[in-house]
Amino acid sequence: MIALFVFAYYLFTRLWMLLNYGAAGMGYDIGIYHYQIQKYFEQIGQSVVPFGFSNFSNMLMLLGDSAEIIMFVWYVALSVLIFVLLYLVVRNYFASKQAAIWALILFSISITQFEFFWWYYYRNFLAVALFLLFLLLYHYRSYLIILPLAAIGIIHPLSLAPIGLGMLIYCFLVDRSERIFILASGFVSALLVLVFNSNEVLIYLQELWHYHGLTANFILAGRPNMSGEFVTIPMWLGLSILYAPFGVYGIWIFRKSQKMFVCLFLSNLVLIFLGFALSKRFIIFVDLILIIFSAPVWYAIAQKIKKYDWAHLLLLLFFLITSAFSLFLVVLKLPMIQPFDLAVIKNIPNYAVDSEYIFTDSSHYAPWLQGYSGKKVIAPGMFDNDKWSRGQWLEFAKSSSAQQCEMLKSLHISPLYVFSGHINHVTGDCFIKLNNYLLKAGI
Amino acid sequence: MSCLFIFFIGFGIVFLFFHSQRRGLSFIEKLALSMGVGISVVIILGSVVF
């Protein structure tokens, strides 16, 4: 009964933005995924480098799904799968249904988990589901763990780094037969990833080598996206106050019986503090492990105060208020762009019929344009059609309108359409205003 | 349609592995394992096909 209520609450928080604002209600990665999924027919017969996610979306397209079904129905279905898998993982590892329900409660009201869902990091989201599947299959010591591990390596190779590191450390803490099981499964998974996703893995390895694997170096080279672009550590600590201290305490209590989790927790933590590429995304794995370990602690607290009616009531009241506060934050969340903005972007092909390009100096709007405008997007440091260096983009941003016109002329694209959203600064005299959002450069 | 396809692929594999080892899985466990394994297989197949 409680589990059903928690599930209803969870589903409501996951559907709220989608039902209220549609695609505009999610984080701007949705534009990039829409673009990639739509490229299905272009990608037949050729390798999908460097975006392993296409291996998932293309297969679904092949099975008859539309881009919208993959983007929304499958995404919500995955969030349900994560919910169920989390329940099963906690129930099996701690042999307690009540602890599993506590994990669901904490997971549902976690704003970090909601933000992760909302930002629409689809392949990372898939990796989280597969990580939980790996944990569940590992509980059964089944060689089927090869499948989720290989799938993570194909979909999102960097998510495999903390798992691989954690399991490697764990190898030293187990007996010979289990060590063989882990190493054999790990080896076969790695082989599958290298054989089937070698192109993407090689690109990642080259980049990690070049930038010494550190986020700071990627940022210096003008690639802040390699930080993982998720919540900051102080913000995450603030948001996870309800379970992080209890999770740490749980890890300490169960450190001997749940060594694998301890290794996975520490490997993620080490990579985050070293500032490894995409390390901010590892926060979600740490957050999940803390939820898993705080659940039996919260359950033990509830059991201890069971005999005191007032304390029980207080605990119930505390969680009701926390859930209400969490719900309040979800309901009050504003989308990054308004549905009307997205409607205008979708309508761009009707205005810009005589050009295949669209220009924007806003990295905020660029992913939406990429996904929904049907045009090749020229945007600062993004996508395949980026025409300028970082220095030139900075120069463009600082220039006067006359200078901006000159710089746009140097692109030799005529006519050039410019998307001028609410936060766009392009206002030069060489533009004709088509509507409140779209300009046409008379060059 | 695709969901059913993925489920049955996953279910087939989970059934083969777990039934042979006589492990009692609950209904919800069978469902989640089948979907998860099915999705994993589809991703690996996708990397083979495309």
CSV table of C-alpha atoms in Angstrom, one decimal:
chain,number,residue,atom,x,y,z
A,1,MET,CA,0.0,0.0,0.0
A,2,ILE,CA,2.8,2.4,1.0
A,3,ALA,CA,4.8,1.3,-2.0
A,4,LEU,CA,1.9,2.1,-4.3
A,5,PHE,CA,1.4,5.5,-2.8
A,6,VAL,CA,5.2,6.3,-3.1
A,7,PHE,CA,5.0,5.1,-6.7
A,8,ALA,CA,2.1,7.4,-7.5
A,9,TYR,CA,4.1,10.3,-5.9
A,10,TYR,CA,7.2,9.4,-7.9
A,11,LEU,CA,5.3,9.1,-11.2
A,12,PHE,CA,3.6,12.4,-10.6
A,13,THR,CA,6.9,14.2,-10.1
A,14,ARG,CA,8.4,12.6,-13.2
A,15,LEU,CA,5.4,13.4,-15.4
A,16,TRP,CA,4.6,16.9,-14.1
A,17,MET,CA,7.0,18.9,-16.4
A,18,LEU,CA,6.3,16.7,-19.4
A,19,LEU,CA,2.5,17.0,-19.1
A,20,ASN,CA,2.6,20.7,-18.3
A,21,TYR,CA,5.2,22.0,-20.9
A,22,GLY,CA,5.8,19.1,-23.3
A,23,ALA,CA,9.3,18.7,-24.7
A,24,ALA,CA,10.0,22.3,-23.6
A,25,GLY,CA,9.6,21.2,-20.0
A,26,MET,CA,12.8,19.1,-19.9
A,27,GLY,CA,16.5,20.1,-19.9
A,28,TYR,CA,18.0,21.2,-23.1
A,29,ASP,CA,19.8,17.9,-23.9
A,30,ILE,CA,16.4,16.9,-25.2
A,31,GLY,CA,17.2,18.9,-28.4
A,32,ILE,CA,20.4,17.0,-28.9
A,33,TYR,CA,18.6,13.6,-28.4
A,34,HIS,CA,15.8,14.6,-30.7
A,35,TYR,CA,18.4,15.4,-33.4
A,36,GLN,CA,20.3,12.1,-32.9
A,37,ILE,CA,17.2,10.0,-33.0
A,38,GLN,CA,15.9,11.6,-36.1
A,39,LYS,CA,19.1,10.8,-37.9
A,40,TYR,CA,18.2,7.2,-37.9
A,41,PHE,CA,17.8,6.8,-41.7
A,42,GLU,CA,21.1,8.7,-42.4
A,43,GLN,CA,22.9,6.3,-40.1
A,44,ILE,CA,21.9,3.0,-41.7
A,45,GLY,CA,24.9,1.2,-42.9
A,46,GLN,CA,27.4,3.4,-41.3
A,47,SER,CA,28.9,3.6,-37.9
A,48,VAL,CA,27.3,5.9,-35.4
A,49,VAL,CA,30.3,7.7,-34.1
A,50,PRO,CA,30.6,9.1,-31.5
A,51,PHE,CA,27.2,8.7,-29.9
A,52,GLY,CA,26.6,5.2,-28.5
A,53,PHE,CA,23.0,6.2,-27.6
A,54,SER,CA,22.1,5.7,-31.3
A,55,ASN,CA,22.6,1.9,-30.8
A,56,PHE,CA,19.5,2.0,-28.5
A,57,SER,CA,17.4,4.5,-30.4
A,58,ASN,CA,18.1,3.1,-33.9
A,59,MET,CA,17.1,-0.4,-32.7
A,60,LEU,CA,13.8,1.1,-31.4
A,61,MET,CA,13.2,2.9,-34.6
A,62,LEU,CA,13.9,-0.3,-36.5
A,63,LEU,CA,11.2,-2.0,-34.3
A,64,GLY,CA,8.7,0.7,-35.3
A,65,ASP,CA,8.9,3.3,-32.6
A,66,SER,CA,8.6,7.0,-33.4
A,67,ALA,CA,11.1,9.5,-32.1
A,68,GLU,CA,8.5,10.9,-29.7
A,69,ILE,CA,7.8,7.4,-28.2
A,70,ILE,CA,11.6,6.9,-27.7
A,71,MET,CA,12.0,10.3,-26.2
A,72,PHE,CA,9.0,10.3,-23.8
A,73,VAL,CA,7.4,6.9,-23.4
A,74,TRP,CA,10.6,5.0,-23.1
A,75,TYR,CA,12.2,7.7,-20.9
A,76,VAL,CA,9.3,7.5,-18.4
A,77,ALA,CA,9.3,3.7,-18.7
A,78,LEU,CA,13.0,3.7,-17.8
A,79,SER,CA,12.3,5.8,-14.7
A,80,VAL,CA,9.7,3.2,-13.7
A,81,LEU,CA,12.3,0.5,-14.3
A,82,ILE,CA,14.8,2.3,-12.1
A,83,PHE,CA,12.2,2.6,-9.4
A,84,VAL,CA,11.5,-1.1,-9.4
A,85,LEU,CA,15.1,-2.2,-9.7
A,86,LEU,CA,16.0,0.0,-6.7
A,87,TYR,CA,13.3,-1.7,-4.7
A,88,LEU,CA,14.6,-5.2,-5.7
A,89,VAL,CA,18.3,-4.3,-5.1
A,90,VAL,CA,17.6,-3.0,-1.5
A,91,ARG,CA,15.2,-5.9,-0.8
A,92,ASN,CA,17.8,-8.5,-1.9
A,93,TYR,CA,20.9,-7.0,-0.5
A,94,PHE,CA,19.4,-6.1,2.9
A,95,ALA,CA,16.8,-8.9,3.0
A,96,SER,CA,14.2,-6.4,4.1
A,97,LYS,CA,11.1,-5.3,2.2
A,98,GLN,CA,10.6,-2.4,4.7
A,99,ALA,CA,14.1,-1.1,4.0
A,100,ALA,CA,13.4,-1.3,0.3
A,101,ILE,CA,10.3,0.8,0.8
A,102,TRP,CA,12.3,3.3,2.7
A,103,ALA,CA,14.7,3.5,-0.2
A,104,LEU,CA,11.8,4.2,-2.5
A,105,ILE,CA,10.6,7.0,-0.3
A,106,LEU,CA,14.0,8.6,-0.1
A,107,PHE,CA,14.6,8.1,-3.9
A,108,SER,CA,11.2,9.7,-4.7
A,109,ILE,CA,11.7,12.8,-2.7
A,110,SER,CA,15.3,13.2,-3.7
A,111,ILE,CA,15.6,16.5,-5.6
A,112,THR,CA,19.0,15.4,-6.9
A,113,GLN,CA,17.4,12.4,-8.6
A,114,PHE,CA,14.6,14.6,-9.9
A,115,GLU,CA,17.1,17.1,-11.4
A,116,PHE,CA,19.0,14.2,-13.0
A,117,PHE,CA,15.7,13.0,-14.6
A,118,TRP,CA,14.7,16.5,-15.6
A,119,TRP,CA,18.0,17.4,-17.3
A,120,TYR,CA,17.3,14.6,-19.7
A,121,TYR,CA,20.8,13.0,-19.6
A,122,TYR,CA,19.2,10.1,-21.5
A,123,ARG,CA,22.2,7.8,-21.9
A,124,ASN,CA,23.4,8.5,-18.4
A,125,PHE,CA,19.9,7.7,-17.2
A,126,LEU,CA,20.0,4.4,-19.1
A,127,ALA,CA,23.4,3.7,-17.5
A,128,VAL,CA,21.8,4.2,-14.1
A,129,ALA,CA,19.1,1.6,-14.9
A,130,LEU,CA,21.7,-0.8,-16.2
A,131,PHE,CA,23.9,-0.2,-13.1
A,132,LEU,CA,21.0,-1.2,-10.9
A,133,LEU,CA,20.4,-4.3,-13.1
A,134,PHE,CA,24.0,-5.1,-12.7
A,135,LEU,CA,23.7,-4.9,-8.9
A,136,LEU,CA,20.7,-7.2,-8.9
A,137,LEU,CA,22.2,-9.8,-11.2
A,138,TYR,CA,25.4,-9.7,-9.2
A,139,HIS,CA,23.4,-10.6,-6.1
A,140,TYR,CA,22.5,-13.8,-7.9
A,141,ARG,CA,26.1,-14.3,-9.1
A,142,SER,CA,24.8,-14.6,-12.6
A,143,TYR,CA,27.0,-14.2,-15.6
A,144,LEU,CA,24.2,-12.2,-17.1
A,145,ILE,CA,26.0,-9.2,-15.5
A,146,ILE,CA,28.0,-9.2,-18.7
A,147,LEU,CA,25.0,-7.8,-20.6
A,148,PRO,CA,24.3,-4.6,-18.5
A,149,LEU,CA,28.0,-3.9,-18.2
A,150,ALA,CA,28.6,-4.2,-22.0
A,151,ALA,CA,25.5,-2.1,-22.6
A,152,ILE,CA,26.7,0.6,-20.3
A,153,GLY,CA,30.1,0.6,-22.1
A,154,ILE,CA,28.3,1.0,-25.4
A,155,ILE,CA,25.7,3.6,-24.3
A,156,HIS,CA,27.8,5.7,-22.0
A,157,PRO,CA,31.5,4.5,-21.8
A,158,LEU,CA,32.5,6.9,-19.1
A,159,SER,CA,29.9,5.6,-16.7
A,160,LEU,CA,31.8,2.3,-16.8
A,161,ALA,CA,34.9,4.0,-15.3
A,162,PRO,CA,33.8,4.1,-11.6
A,163,ILE,CA,32.1,0.7,-11.9
A,164,GLY,CA,35.3,-0.9,-13.4
A,165,LEU,CA,37.5,0.8,-10.8
A,166,GLY,CA,35.3,-0.2,-7.9
A,167,MET,CA,35.0,-3.8,-9.0
A,168,LEU,CA,38.8,-4.0,-9.6
A,169,ILE,CA,39.4,-3.0,-6.0
A,170,TYR,CA,36.7,-5.4,-4.8
A,171,CYS,CA,38.6,-8.2,-6.5
A,172,PHE,CA,41.3,-8.0,-3.9
A,173,LEU,CA,38.7,-8.4,-1.1
A,174,VAL,CA,37.0,-11.6,-2.2
A,175,ASP,CA,37.9,-15.3,-2.4
A,176,ARG,CA,39.3,-16.9,-5.5
A,177,SER,CA,36.1,-18.2,-7.1
A,178,GLU,CA,34.4,-14.8,-6.8
A,179,ARG,CA,37.5,-13.1,-8.1
A,180,ILE,CA,37.4,-15.3,-11.2
A,181,PHE,CA,33.7,-14.6,-11.6
A,182,ILE,CA,34.3,-10.8,-11.5
A,183,LEU,CA,37.4,-10.8,-13.7
A,184,ALA,CA,35.8,-13.2,-16.3
A,185,SER,CA,32.6,-11.1,-16.5
A,186,GLY,CA,34.6,-7.9,-16.6
A,187,PHE,CA,36.9,-9.2,-19.3
A,188,VAL,CA,34.0,-10.4,-21.6
A,189,SER,CA,32.1,-7.1,-21.1
A,190,ALA,CA,35.2,-5.1,-21.9
A,191,LEU,CA,35.8,-7.2,-25.0
A,192,LEU,CA,32.2,-6.7,-26.2
A,193,VAL,CA,32.5,-2.9,-25.7
A,194,LEU,CA,35.8,-2.8,-27.6
A,195,VAL,CA,34.5,-4.9,-30.4
A,196,PHE,CA,31.2,-3.2,-30.9
A,197,ASN,CA,31.8,0.3,-29.8
A,198,SER,CA,35.5,0.7,-30.5
A,199,ASN,CA,35.1,4.0,-32.4
A,200,GLU,CA,33.6,5.8,-29.6
A,201,VAL,CA,35.8,4.2,-26.9
A,202,LEU,CA,38.9,5.2,-28.9
A,203,ILE,CA,37.7,8.8,-29.2
A,204,TYR,CA,37.2,8.9,-25.5
A,205,LEU,CA,40.6,7.3,-24.8
A,206,GLN,CA,42.4,9.8,-27.1
A,207,GLU,CA,40.7,12.7,-25.4
A,208,LEU,CA,41.3,11.4,-21.9
A,209,TRP,CA,45.0,10.9,-22.8
A,210,HIS,CA,45.2,14.4,-24.4
A,211,TYR,CA,43.6,16.2,-21.4
A,212,HIS,CA,45.0,13.8,-18.8
A,213,GLY,CA,41.5,12.8,-18.0
A,214,LEU,CA,40.8,15.9,-16.0
A,215,THR,CA,37.7,18.1,-16.2
A,216,ALA,CA,39.8,21.2,-15.5
A,217,ASN,CA,41.8,20.7,-18.7
A,218,PHE,CA,38.7,20.1,-20.8
A,219,ILE,CA,37.2,23.4,-19.4
A,220,LEU,CA,40.4,25.3,-20.2
A,221,ALA,CA,40.1,24.0,-23.8
A,222,GLY,CA,36.6,25.5,-24.0
A,223,ARG,CA,34.7,22.2,-23.4
A,224,PRO,CA,32.8,22.8,-20.2
A,225,ASN,CA,30.3,20.0,-21.1
A,226,MET,CA,33.0,17.4,-20.2
A,227,SER,CA,32.6,18.4,-16.6
A,228,GLY,CA,29.2,16.6,-16.7
A,229,GLU,CA,27.3,19.8,-16.2
A,230,PHE,CA,25.2,18.6,-13.3
A,231,VAL,CA,24.6,20.0,-9.8
A,232,THR,CA,27.7,21.3,-7.9
A,233,ILE,CA,29.0,19.3,-5.0
A,234,PRO,CA,27.9,21.9,-2.3
A,235,MET,CA,24.5,22.0,-3.9
A,236,TRP,CA,24.3,18.3,-3.9
A,237,LEU,CA,25.3,18.0,-0.3
A,238,GLY,CA,22.6,20.5,0.6
A,239,LEU,CA,20.0,18.6,-1.4
A,240,SER,CA,20.9,15.2,0.0
A,241,ILE,CA,20.9,16.2,3.7
A,242,LEU,CA,18.0,13.9,4.4
A,243,TYR,CA,19.9,10.7,3.5
A,244,ALA,CA,23.6,11.5,2.9
A,245,PRO,CA,24.6,11.4,6.6
A,246,PHE,CA,22.5,8.3,7.2
A,247,GLY,CA,23.9,6.7,4.1
A,248,VAL,CA,27.5,7.3,5.3
A,249,TYR,CA,26.5,5.8,8.7
A,250,GLY,CA,24.9,2.8,6.8
A,251,ILE,CA,28.0,2.3,4.8
A,252,TRP,CA,30.1,2.2,8.0
A,253,ILE,CA,27.7,-0.3,9.7
A,254,PHE,CA,27.5,-2.6,6.6
A,255,ARG,CA,31.1,-2.1,5.6
A,256,LYS,CA,32.0,-5.7,6.1
A,257,SER,CA,28.9,-7.4,4.7
A,258,GLN,CA,28.5,-5.0,1.7
A,259,LYS,CA,32.1,-4.6,0.6
A,260,MET,CA,31.2,-4.3,-3.1
A,261,PHE,CA,29.0,-1.2,-2.5
A,262,VAL,CA,31.8,0.3,-0.4
A,263,CYS,CA,34.2,-0.1,-3.3
A,264,LEU,CA,31.8,1.3,-5.8
A,265,PHE,CA,31.0,4.2,-3.5
A,266,LEU,CA,34.7,5.0,-2.9
A,267,SER,CA,35.7,4.7,-6.6
A,268,ASN,CA,33.0,7.2,-7.6
A,269,LEU,CA,34.0,9.5,-4.8
A,270,VAL,CA,37.7,9.3,-5.7
A,271,LEU,CA,36.9,10.1,-9.4
A,272,ILE,CA,34.7,13.1,-8.4
A,273,PHE,CA,37.3,14.5,-6.1
A,274,LEU,CA,40.1,14.0,-8.7
A,275,GLY,CA,38.0,15.9,-11.1
A,276,PHE,CA,37.9,13.1,-13.7
A,277,ALA,CA,36.1,13.8,-17.0
A,278,LEU,CA,32.3,13.9,-16.6
A,279,SER,CA,32.8,13.5,-12.9
A,280,LYS,CA,29.8,15.5,-12.0
A,281,ARG,CA,27.6,12.8,-13.4
A,282,PHE,CA,29.2,10.3,-11.0
A,283,ILE,CA,27.4,12.2,-8.3
A,284,ILE,CA,24.3,10.4,-9.3
A,285,PHE,CA,25.8,7.0,-8.5
A,286,VAL,CA,27.1,8.2,-5.2
A,287,ASP,CA,23.7,9.7,-4.4
A,288,LEU,CA,22.0,6.4,-5.3
A,289,ILE,CA,24.4,4.3,-3.1
A,290,LEU,CA,23.8,6.7,-0.2
A,291,ILE,CA,20.0,6.3,-0.7
A,292,ILE,CA,20.5,2.5,-0.7
A,293,PHE,CA,22.5,2.6,2.6
A,294,SER,CA,20.4,5.2,4.3
A,295,ALA,CA,17.2,3.1,3.8
A,296,PRO,CA,18.1,0.4,6.4
A,297,VAL,CA,19.2,3.1,8.8
A,298,TRP,CA,15.9,5.0,8.5
A,299,TYR,CA,14.1,1.7,8.9
A,300,ALA,CA,16.0,0.9,12.1
A,301,ILE,CA,15.2,4.4,13.4
A,302,ALA,CA,11.5,3.9,12.7
A,303,GLN,CA,11.7,0.5,14.4
A,304,LYS,CA,13.4,1.9,17.5
A,305,ILE,CA,10.9,4.7,18.0
A,306,LYS,CA,7.9,2.4,17.3
A,307,LYS,CA,6.9,2.1,20.9
A,308,TYR,CA,6.7,5.9,21.3
A,309,ASP,CA,3.6,7.1,19.6
A,310,TRP,CA,4.6,10.7,19.6
A,311,ALA,CA,8.0,10.0,18.0
A,312,HIS,CA,6.4,7.8,15.4
A,313,LEU,CA,4.0,10.6,14.6
A,314,LEU,CA,6.8,13.1,14.5
A,315,LEU,CA,8.7,11.0,12.0
A,316,LEU,CA,5.6,10.6,9.8
A,317,LEU,CA,5.0,14.4,10.0
A,318,PHE,CA,8.7,15.1,9.2
A,319,PHE,CA,8.5,12.9,6.0
A,320,LEU,CA,5.1,14.3,5.0
A,321,ILE,CA,6.5,17.9,5.2
A,322,THR,CA,9.7,16.9,3.4
A,323,SER,CA,7.7,15.2,0.6
A,324,ALA,CA,5.4,18.3,0.4
A,325,PHE,CA,8.5,20.5,0.1
A,326,SER,CA,10.0,18.3,-2.6
A,327,LEU,CA,6.7,18.3,-4.5
A,328,PHE,CA,6.5,22.1,-4.1
A,329,LEU,CA,10.0,22.4,-5.7
A,330,VAL,CA,9.0,20.2,-8.6
A,331,VAL,CA,5.7,21.9,-9.3
A,332,LEU,CA,7.2,25.4,-9.1
A,333,LYS,CA,10.1,24.5,-11.4
A,334,LEU,CA,10.2,26.6,-14.6
A,335,PRO,CA,11.2,25.2,-17.9
A,336,MET,CA,14.4,26.5,-19.6
A,337,ILE,CA,12.3,27.7,-22.6
A,338,GLN,CA,8.6,28.3,-22.9
A,339,PRO,CA,6.5,26.0,-25.0
A,340,PHE,CA,5.8,29.0,-27.3
A,341,ASP,CA,9.6,29.4,-27.9
A,342,LEU,CA,9.8,25.8,-28.9
A,343,ALA,CA,6.8,26.2,-31.2
A,344,VAL,CA,8.6,29.1,-32.9
A,345,ILE,CA,11.7,26.9,-33.3
A,346,LYS,CA,9.6,24.1,-34.8
A,347,ASN,CA,8.1,26.7,-37.2
A,348,ILE,CA,11.5,27.9,-38.5
A,349,PRO,CA,11.5,25.7,-41.7
A,350,ASN,CA,8.4,27.7,-42.8
A,351,TYR,CA,10.3,31.0,-42.6
A,352,ALA,CA,13.8,30.0,-43.5
A,353,VAL,CA,13.0,28.1,-46.7
A,354,ASP,CA,16.0,29.4,-48.7
A,355,SER,CA,18.8,28.5,-46.3
A,356,GLU,CA,19.9,25.3,-44.6
A,357,TYR,CA,21.7,27.2,-41.8
A,358,ILE,CA,20.5,29.0,-38.7
A,359,PHE,CA,22.8,31.1,-36.6
A,360,THR,CA,22.6,31.8,-32.9
A,361,ASP,CA,25.1,33.2,-30.4
A,362,SER,CA,23.2,31.6,-27.5
A,363,SER,CA,24.3,28.2,-26.2
A,364,HIS,CA,21.0,28.2,-24.3
A,365,TYR,CA,18.9,28.0,-27.5
A,366,ALA,CA,21.4,26.1,-29.6
A,367,PRO,CA,20.4,22.5,-28.5
A,368,TRP,CA,16.7,23.3,-29.1
A,369,LEU,CA,17.5,24.7,-32.5
A,370,GLN,CA,19.6,21.6,-33.3
A,371,GLY,CA,16.8,19.3,-32.3
A,372,TYR,CA,13.7,21.0,-33.7
A,373,SER,CA,14.6,23.7,-36.3
A,374,GLY,CA,15.5,21.2,-39.1
A,375,LYS,CA,18.5,23.5,-39.9
A,376,LYS,CA,22.2,23.2,-39.5
A,377,VAL,CA,23.0,25.2,-36.4
A,378,ILE,CA,26.0,27.6,-36.2
A,379,ALA,CA,26.5,28.1,-32.4
A,380,PRO,CA,29.4,28.9,-30.1
A,381,GLY,CA,31.6,25.8,-29.7
A,382,MET,CA,28.7,23.4,-30.4
A,383,PHE,CA,27.9,20.8,-33.1
A,384,ASP,CA,29.5,20.1,-36.4
A,385,ASN,CA,28.8,23.5,-38.0
A,386,ASP,CA,30.7,25.6,-35.5
A,387,LYS,CA,32.5,28.1,-37.8
A,388,TRP,CA,34.5,30.1,-35.4
A,389,SER,CA,37.1,29.5,-32.7
A,390,ARG,CA,36.4,30.3,-29.1
A,391,GLY,CA,38.3,33.6,-29.4
A,392,GLN,CA,36.2,34.6,-32.4
A,393,TRP,CA,33.0,33.9,-30.6
A,394,LEU,CA,34.1,36.0,-27.7
A,395,GLU,CA,35.1,38.8,-30.1
A,396,PHE,CA,31.6,38.5,-31.7
A,397,ALA,CA,29.9,38.8,-28.4
A,398,LYS,CA,31.8,41.9,-27.5
A,399,SER,CA,31.5,43.6,-30.9
A,400,SER,CA,29.3,46.5,-31.9
A,401,SER,CA,26.3,45.7,-34.2
A,402,ALA,CA,28.3,47.0,-37.3
A,403,GLN,CA,31.2,44.7,-36.5
A,404,GLN,CA,28.9,41.8,-35.9
A,405,CYS,CA,27.5,42.3,-39.4
A,406,GLU,CA,31.0,42.2,-40.8
A,407,MET,CA,31.8,39.0,-39.0
A,408,LEU,CA,28.6,37.4,-40.2
A,409,LYS,CA,29.4,38.4,-43.8
A,410,SER,CA,32.7,36.6,-43.4
A,411,LEU,CA,30.7,33.3,-43.0
A,412,HIS,CA,29.7,33.6,-46.7
A,413,ILE,CA,26.3,32.2,-46.1
A,414,SER,CA,23.5,34.1,-47.9
A,415,PRO,CA,20.8,34.5,-46.7
A,416,LEU,CA,21.7,33.9,-43.1
A,417,TYR,CA,18.9,33.5,-40.6
A,418,VAL,CA,19.6,34.4,-36.9
A,419,PHE,CA,17.5,33.1,-34.0
A,420,SER,CA,17.1,35.9,-31.6
A,421,GLY,CA,15.6,34.5,-28.5
A,422,HIS,CA,15.0,36.4,-25.2
A,423,ILE,CA,18.7,36.2,-24.3
A,424,ASN,CA,20.2,36.7,-27.7
A,425,HIS,CA,22.3,39.8,-28.2
A,426,VAL,CA,22.4,40.0,-32.0
A,427,THR,CA,20.8,43.3,-33.0
A,428,GLY,CA,22.8,44.6,-35.9
A,429,ASP,CA,21.4,47.0,-38.6
A,430,CYS,CA,22.1,44.4,-41.3
A,431,PHE,CA,19.1,42.3,-40.1
A,432,ILE,CA,15.5,42.3,-41.2
A,433,LYS,CA,13.2,41.3,-38.4
A,434,LEU,CA,10.9,38.4,-39.5
A,435,ASN,CA,9.2,38.0,-36.2
A,436,ASN,CA,10.1,38.6,-32.5
A,437,TYR,CA,12.6,35.6,-32.6
A,438,LEU,CA,13.9,35.4,-36.1
A,439,LEU,CA,16.1,37.8,-38.0
A,440,LYS,CA,17.3,37.5,-41.6
A,441,ALA,CA,20.7,39.0,-42.4
A,442,GLY,CA,20.7,41.1,-45.6
A,443,ILE,CA,24.2,40.1,-46.7
B,1,MET,CA,5.3,-3.4,-29.9
B,2,SER,CA,9.0,-2.8,-29.4
B,3,CYS,CA,8.4,-3.0,-25.6
B,4,LEU,CA,6.9,-6.5,-26.0
B,5,PHE,CA,9.7,-7.6,-28.3
B,6,ILE,CA,12.4,-6.4,-25.8
B,7,PHE,CA,10.5,-8.0,-22.9
B,8,PHE,CA,10.3,-11.4,-24.6
B,9,ILE,CA,14.0,-11.3,-25.6
B,10,GLY,CA,14.8,-10.5,-22.0
B,11,PHE,CA,12.4,-13.0,-20.6
B,12,GLY,CA,13.8,-15.8,-22.7
B,13,ILE,CA,17.3,-15.1,-21.6
B,14,VAL,CA,16.4,-14.7,-17.9
B,15,PHE,CA,14.2,-17.9,-18.1
B,16,LEU,CA,17.0,-19.9,-19.6
B,17,PHE,CA,19.6,-18.7,-17.1
B,18,PHE,CA,17.5,-18.7,-13.9
B,19,HIS,CA,15.2,-21.6,-14.5
B,20,SER,CA,18.2,-23.9,-15.1
B,21,GLN,CA,19.5,-22.9,-11.7
B,22,ARG,CA,16.1,-23.4,-10.0
B,23,ARG,CA,16.0,-19.9,-8.5
B,24,GLY,CA,12.7,-18.7,-7.3
B,25,LEU,CA,12.1,-15.2,-8.6
B,26,SER,CA,9.0,-13.1,-7.7
B,27,PHE,CA,6.8,-11.8,-10.5
B,28,ILE,CA,8.1,-8.3,-10.2
B,29,GLU,CA,11.6,-9.5,-10.2
B,30,LYS,CA,11.0,-11.5,-13.4
B,31,LEU,CA,9.4,-8.5,-15.0
B,32,ALA,CA,12.2,-6.1,-14.1
B,33,LEU,CA,15.0,-8.5,-15.0
B,34,SER,CA,13.4,-9.3,-18.3
B,35,MET,CA,13.0,-5.7,-19.3
B,36,GLY,CA,16.5,-4.8,-18.1
B,37,VAL,CA,18.2,-7.8,-19.8
B,38,GLY,CA,16.0,-7.1,-22.9
B,39,ILE,CA,17.2,-3.5,-23.1
B,40,SER,CA,20.8,-4.6,-22.6
B,41,VAL,CA,20.5,-7.1,-25.5
B,42,VAL,CA,18.9,-4.5,-27.7
B,43,ILE,CA,21.7,-2.1,-27.1
B,44,ILE,CA,24.4,-4.7,-27.9
B,45,LEU,CA,22.4,-5.8,-31.0
B,46,GLY,CA,22.1,-2.2,-32.0
B,47,SER,CA,25.9,-1.8,-31.9
B,48,VAL,CA,26.2,-4.9,-34.1
B,49,VAL,CA,23.6,-3.9,-36.6
B,50,PHE,CA,24.4,-0.2,-37.0
